mmCIF file of C-alpha atoms in Angstrom:
data_model
loop_
_atom_site.group_PDB
_atom_site.id
_atom_site.type_symbol
_atom_site.label_atom_id
_atom_site.label_comp_id
_atom_site.label_asym_id
_atom_site.label_seq_id
_atom_site.Cartn_x
_atom_site.Cartn_y
_atom_site.Cartn_z
ATOM 1 C CA ALA A 7 -17.660 -3.713 3.620
ATOM 2 C CA GLN A 8 -15.263 -5.054 1.071
ATOM 3 C CA SER A 9 -12.354 -7.170 2.187
ATOM 4 C CA VAL A 10 -9.201 -8.592 0.673
ATOM 5 C CA SER A 11 -7.809 -11.889 1.954
ATOM 6 C CA GLN A 12 -4.331 -13.221 1.516
ATOM 7 C CA HIS A 13 -4.550 -16.620 3.112
ATOM 8 C CA ASN A 14 -0.825 -17.397 3.095
ATOM 9 C CA HIS A 15 0.799 -15.213 5.721
ATOM 10 C CA HIS A 16 4.240 -16.787 5.447
ATOM 11 C CA VAL A 17 5.671 -18.803 2.583
ATOM 12 C CA ILE A 18 9.103 -20.413 2.475
ATOM 13 C CA LEU A 19 10.457 -21.723 -0.811
ATOM 14 C CA SER A 20 13.751 -22.886 -2.194
ATOM 15 C CA GLU A 21 15.276 -21.140 -5.186
ATOM 16 C CA ALA A 22 13.844 -22.295 -8.521
ATOM 17 C CA ALA A 23 10.585 -23.401 -6.914
ATOM 18 C CA SER A 24 7.337 -22.138 -8.376
ATOM 19 C CA LEU A 25 5.314 -19.544 -6.507
ATOM 20 C CA GLU A 26 1.616 -18.905 -6.223
ATOM 21 C CA LEU A 27 0.220 -16.428 -3.698
ATOM 22 C CA GLY A 28 -3.505 -16.292 -3.215
ATOM 23 C CA CYS A 29 -5.649 -13.166 -3.139
ATOM 24 C CA ASN A 30 -9.421 -13.194 -2.779
ATOM 25 C CA TYR A 31 -11.741 -10.257 -2.439
ATOM 26 C CA SER A 32 -15.364 -9.687 -1.594
ATOM 27 C CA TYR A 33 -17.010 -7.312 -4.048
ATOM 28 C CA GLY A 34 -19.365 -8.121 -6.846
ATOM 29 C CA GLY A 35 -18.891 -5.140 -9.097
ATOM 30 C CA THR A 36 -16.116 -3.787 -11.280
ATOM 31 C CA VAL A 37 -12.704 -3.938 -9.656
ATOM 32 C CA ASN A 38 -9.147 -2.827 -10.300
ATOM 33 C CA LEU A 39 -6.551 -5.223 -8.931
ATOM 34 C CA PHE A 40 -2.945 -4.689 -7.889
ATOM 35 C CA TRP A 41 0.006 -6.532 -6.467
ATOM 36 C CA TYR A 42 2.645 -4.549 -4.609
ATOM 37 C CA VAL A 43 5.961 -5.824 -3.259
ATOM 38 C CA GLN A 44 7.957 -4.517 -0.327
ATOM 39 C CA TYR A 45 11.583 -5.672 -0.248
ATOM 40 C CA PRO A 46 13.341 -5.531 3.134
ATOM 41 C CA GLY A 47 13.992 -1.938 4.059
ATOM 42 C CA GLN A 48 12.393 -0.589 0.909
ATOM 43 C CA HIS A 49 9.124 1.048 -0.042
ATOM 44 C CA LEU A 50 6.112 -0.556 -1.631
ATOM 45 C CA GLN A 51 6.556 -1.008 -5.355
ATOM 46 C CA LEU A 52 3.964 -1.878 -7.948
ATOM 47 C CA LEU A 53 4.459 -5.367 -9.387
ATOM 48 C CA LEU A 54 1.490 -5.475 -11.705
ATOM 49 C CA LYS A 55 -2.070 -4.292 -12.128
ATOM 50 C CA TYR A 56 -5.297 -5.298 -13.812
ATOM 51 C CA PHE A 57 -7.880 -2.813 -14.990
ATOM 52 C CA SER A 58 -9.628 -4.596 -17.858
ATOM 53 C CA GLY A 59 -9.005 -6.833 -20.857
ATOM 54 C CA ASP A 60 -6.826 -9.949 -20.791
ATOM 55 C CA PRO A 61 -7.235 -11.474 -17.317
ATOM 56 C CA LEU A 62 -3.648 -12.743 -17.378
ATOM 57 C CA VAL A 63 -1.372 -9.825 -16.662
ATOM 58 C CA LYS A 64 2.388 -9.771 -16.647
ATOM 59 C CA GLY A 65 4.409 -7.578 -14.369
ATOM 60 C CA ILE A 66 8.003 -6.847 -13.581
ATOM 61 C CA LYS A 67 10.641 -9.394 -12.618
ATOM 62 C CA GLY A 68 8.823 -12.332 -14.218
ATOM 63 C CA PHE A 69 5.686 -12.114 -12.099
ATOM 64 C CA GLU A 70 2.218 -12.629 -13.498
ATOM 65 C CA ALA A 71 -1.285 -12.745 -12.075
ATOM 66 C CA GLU A 72 -4.574 -14.122 -13.266
ATOM 67 C CA PHE A 73 -7.919 -12.493 -12.596
ATOM 68 C CA ILE A 74 -10.654 -15.091 -12.218
ATOM 69 C CA LYS A 75 -13.868 -13.141 -11.836
ATOM 70 C CA SER A 76 -16.003 -16.147 -10.941
ATOM 71 C CA LYS A 77 -13.709 -16.959 -8.038
ATOM 72 C CA PHE A 78 -13.129 -13.346 -6.957
ATOM 73 C CA SER A 79 -9.432 -14.107 -7.100
ATOM 74 C CA PHE A 80 -6.249 -12.484 -8.368
ATOM 75 C CA ASN A 81 -3.442 -14.906 -7.612
ATOM 76 C CA LEU A 82 0.194 -13.989 -8.122
ATOM 77 C CA ARG A 83 2.533 -16.467 -9.795
ATOM 78 C CA LYS A 84 6.164 -16.851 -10.723
ATOM 79 C CA PRO A 85 7.528 -20.020 -12.376
ATOM 80 C CA SER A 86 10.929 -19.951 -10.675
ATOM 81 C CA VAL A 87 11.717 -17.792 -7.658
ATOM 82 C CA GLN A 88 15.073 -16.335 -6.758
ATOM 83 C CA TRP A 89 16.596 -15.436 -3.430
ATOM 84 C CA SER A 90 16.099 -11.782 -4.363
ATOM 85 C CA ASP A 91 12.321 -12.317 -4.389
ATOM 86 C CA THR A 92 12.373 -12.479 -0.597
ATOM 87 C CA ALA A 93 9.909 -9.754 0.339
ATOM 88 C CA GLU A 94 6.397 -9.051 1.540
ATOM 89 C CA TYR A 95 3.680 -9.082 -1.092
ATOM 90 C CA PHE A 96 0.429 -7.162 -0.874
ATOM 91 C CA CYS A 97 -2.686 -7.585 -2.937
ATOM 92 C CA ALA A 98 -4.934 -4.529 -3.305
ATOM 93 C CA VAL A 99 -8.406 -4.115 -4.726
ATOM 94 C CA ARG A 100 -10.102 -0.930 -5.813
ATOM 95 C CA ALA A 101 -13.890 -1.218 -5.680
ATOM 96 C CA GLY A 102 -16.344 1.607 -5.392
ATOM 97 C CA ASN A 103 -14.579 4.483 -3.697
ATOM 98 C CA MET A 104 -12.172 2.358 -1.693
ATOM 99 C CA LEU A 105 -8.741 0.904 -2.273
ATOM 100 C CA THR A 106 -8.282 -1.971 0.174
ATOM 101 C CA PHE A 107 -5.106 -3.918 0.881
ATOM 102 C CA GLY A 108 -4.758 -7.497 1.979
ATOM 103 C CA GLY A 109 -2.776 -8.373 5.088
ATOM 104 C CA GLY A 110 0.324 -9.276 3.111
ATOM 105 C CA THR A 111 2.308 -12.472 2.533
ATOM 106 C CA ARG A 112 5.898 -12.749 3.659
ATOM 107 C CA LEU A 113 7.929 -14.788 1.200
ATOM 108 C CA MET A 114 11.309 -16.169 2.133
ATOM 109 C CA VAL A 115 13.372 -17.812 -0.571
ATOM 110 C CA LYS A 116 16.172 -20.044 0.634
ATOM 111 C CA PRO A 117 19.329 -20.057 -1.496
ATOM 112 C CA LYS B 26 10.861 11.895 -12.429
ATOM 113 C CA ALA B 27 11.331 11.997 -8.663
ATOM 114 C CA GLY B 28 9.210 9.636 -6.607
ATOM 115 C CA VAL B 29 7.107 10.276 -3.557
ATOM 116 C CA THR B 30 9.234 11.904 -0.867
ATOM 117 C CA GLN B 31 8.500 11.626 2.817
ATOM 118 C CA THR B 32 10.163 13.404 5.709
ATOM 119 C CA PRO B 33 11.366 12.686 8.267
ATOM 120 C CA ARG B 34 12.316 9.079 7.645
ATOM 121 C CA TYR B 35 12.735 8.176 11.299
ATOM 122 C CA LEU B 36 11.589 9.807 14.484
ATOM 123 C CA ILE B 37 11.084 9.013 18.129
ATOM 124 C CA LYS B 38 8.432 10.756 20.187
ATOM 125 C CA THR B 39 7.150 10.522 23.736
ATOM 126 C CA ARG B 40 3.609 9.614 24.692
ATOM 127 C CA GLY B 41 1.390 12.684 24.745
ATOM 128 C CA GLN B 42 3.437 14.602 22.200
ATOM 129 C CA GLN B 43 2.284 15.423 18.724
ATOM 130 C CA VAL B 44 3.999 14.772 15.401
ATOM 131 C CA THR B 45 3.793 16.143 11.881
ATOM 132 C CA LEU B 46 4.852 14.120 8.865
ATOM 133 C CA SER B 47 5.364 15.547 5.421
ATOM 134 C CA CYS B 48 4.837 14.142 1.936
ATOM 135 C CA SER B 49 5.726 15.523 -1.489
ATOM 136 C CA PRO B 50 3.917 13.660 -4.270
ATOM 137 C CA ILE B 51 5.257 12.808 -7.691
ATOM 138 C CA SER B 52 5.295 15.895 -9.877
ATOM 139 C CA GLY B 53 1.890 16.327 -11.522
ATOM 140 C CA HIS B 54 0.084 14.080 -9.069
ATOM 141 C CA ARG B 55 -2.749 15.822 -7.287
ATOM 142 C CA SER B 56 -3.906 13.116 -4.915
ATOM 143 C CA VAL B 57 -2.133 12.104 -1.724
ATOM 144 C CA SER B 58 -3.196 9.184 0.459
ATOM 145 C CA TRP B 59 -1.842 8.198 3.846
ATOM 146 C CA TYR B 60 -1.580 4.691 5.263
ATOM 147 C CA GLN B 61 -0.452 3.232 8.551
ATOM 148 C CA GLN B 62 1.525 -0.006 8.350
ATOM 149 C CA THR B 63 2.029 -2.218 11.389
ATOM 150 C CA PRO B 64 3.020 -5.895 11.654
ATOM 151 C CA GLY B 65 -0.297 -6.866 13.200
ATOM 152 C CA GLN B 66 -2.720 -4.739 11.194
ATOM 153 C CA GLY B 67 -1.041 -4.553 7.802
ATOM 154 C CA LEU B 68 -1.798 -1.492 5.672
ATOM 155 C CA GLN B 69 -4.632 0.613 6.959
ATOM 156 C CA PHE B 70 -6.007 3.616 5.106
ATOM 157 C CA LEU B 71 -5.953 6.888 7.004
ATOM 158 C CA PHE B 72 -7.213 9.506 4.565
ATOM 159 C CA GLU B 73 -6.883 10.914 1.083
ATOM 160 C CA TYR B 74 -6.583 14.466 -0.144
ATOM 161 C CA PHE B 75 -7.216 15.806 -3.601
ATOM 162 C CA SER B 76 -7.131 19.475 -4.567
ATOM 163 C CA GLU B 77 -6.659 20.456 -0.921
ATOM 164 C CA THR B 78 -9.854 18.668 0.141
ATOM 165 C CA GLN B 79 -10.177 15.467 2.129
ATOM 166 C CA ARG B 80 -11.958 13.025 -0.185
ATOM 167 C CA ASN B 81 -11.983 9.878 1.877
ATOM 168 C CA LYS B 82 -11.267 8.849 5.444
ATOM 169 C CA GLY B 83 -10.493 5.580 7.172
ATOM 170 C CA ASN B 84 -11.467 4.447 10.654
ATOM 171 C CA PHE B 85 -8.958 6.321 12.762
ATOM 172 C CA PRO B 86 -9.642 8.602 15.728
ATOM 173 C CA GLY B 87 -9.715 12.348 15.381
ATOM 174 C CA ARG B 88 -6.165 12.556 16.743
ATOM 175 C CA PHE B 89 -5.093 11.749 13.198
ATOM 176 C CA SER B 90 -5.519 14.654 10.831
ATOM 177 C CA GLY B 91 -4.074 15.897 7.618
ATOM 178 C CA ARG B 92 -4.059 18.644 5.096
ATOM 179 C CA GLN B 93 -2.940 19.331 1.557
ATOM 180 C CA PHE B 94 -1.437 22.475 0.181
ATOM 181 C CA SER B 95 -1.974 24.144 -3.165
ATOM 182 C CA ASN B 96 1.227 22.566 -4.520
ATOM 183 C CA SER B 97 -0.227 19.109 -3.643
ATOM 184 C CA ARG B 98 2.236 18.551 -0.802
ATOM 185 C CA SER B 99 0.562 17.029 2.219
ATOM 186 C CA GLU B 100 1.107 16.779 5.934
ATOM 187 C CA MET B 101 -0.399 14.485 8.478
ATOM 188 C CA ASN B 102 -0.525 15.203 12.171
ATOM 189 C CA VAL B 103 -1.009 12.903 15.108
ATOM 190 C CA SER B 104 -1.773 14.560 18.416
ATOM 191 C CA THR B 105 -1.547 13.109 21.911
ATOM 192 C CA LEU B 106 0.592 10.215 20.780
ATOM 193 C CA GLU B 107 -0.012 6.754 22.193
ATOM 194 C CA LEU B 108 2.337 3.762 22.233
ATOM 195 C CA GLY B 109 0.078 2.053 19.707
ATOM 196 C CA ASP B 110 0.740 4.792 17.178
ATOM 197 C CA SER B 111 4.218 3.382 16.610
ATOM 198 C CA ALA B 112 4.185 2.385 12.969
ATOM 199 C CA LEU B 113 5.428 3.043 9.471
ATOM 200 C CA TYR B 114 3.378 5.850 7.952
ATOM 201 C CA LEU B 115 3.199 5.642 4.196
ATOM 202 C CA CYS B 116 2.259 8.338 1.771
ATOM 203 C CA ALA B 117 1.080 7.494 -1.731
ATOM 204 C CA SER B 118 0.351 9.742 -4.665
ATOM 205 C CA SER B 119 -1.680 9.352 -7.821
ATOM 206 C CA PRO B 120 -2.635 11.615 -10.696
ATOM 207 C CA THR B 121 -6.227 11.809 -9.530
ATOM 208 C CA THR B 122 -8.253 10.384 -6.668
ATOM 209 C CA SER B 123 -7.188 6.843 -5.850
ATOM 210 C CA TYR B 124 -10.653 5.383 -6.286
ATOM 211 C CA ILE B 125 -10.989 6.417 -9.913
ATOM 212 C CA SER B 126 -10.808 3.324 -12.057
ATOM 213 C CA GLY B 127 -7.614 3.008 -14.010
ATOM 214 C CA ASN B 128 -5.597 5.034 -11.527
ATOM 215 C CA THR B 129 -2.408 3.699 -9.928
ATOM 216 C CA ILE B 130 -0.968 4.891 -6.636
ATOM 217 C CA TYR B 131 2.754 5.085 -5.944
ATOM 218 C CA PHE B 132 4.230 4.868 -2.483
ATOM 219 C CA GLY B 133 6.982 6.750 -0.716
ATOM 220 C CA GLU B 134 9.526 5.112 1.562
ATOM 221 C CA GLY B 135 7.583 5.982 4.664
ATOM 222 C CA SER B 136 8.220 7.638 7.992
ATOM 223 C CA TRP B 137 9.069 5.325 10.859
ATOM 224 C CA LEU B 138 7.486 6.641 14.051
ATOM 225 C CA THR B 139 8.383 5.181 17.416
ATOM 226 C CA VAL B 140 6.442 6.334 20.453
ATOM 227 C CA VAL B 141 8.096 5.687 23.809
#
């Protein structure tokens, strides 16, 4: 069965620090990749997605992610975080007939 | 365009009762998926409906069921509630089945269920 791993369960950063959240999956075929964000008290929102083409994708709010097929990874990055980025981040992978979510990473940004 | 709408937003039920949650997808979307979100288990897939037919099912007991109507609105039902069913239940919609490549799913705000 496919799986999606987000190894960092909790991340604490100061404002202006750089962010990288890891996402690894186990599936050897064609995949679609997503990052969703859930701000406190709000619903899951799509940050960015990768279907094909340029492996470096840019999303909303200055986020980007890079698909590295050889490493089965789709890490999320942001050069300089803000307090408003405090949220839970979920990686999701569509492979075969399943869309599977990672366990989530809680990010806290200290002002 | 209105987003995915879920009702009720919050509810409290007693063990042994049953509950029905409702979801209206984004206009034009024909697929509705349901997820259970808990702090310990994260997001777990319950089932997906497309054109009134269940297309995919997660690993949940038969107490969890759902259906979809001709207007694409969906309901999920949990019978004989247990304390462990306390969770945020999320509905997501997409234009076609969620596992079709190139498709994106959009989430509603969820229904918070507390079982006491």
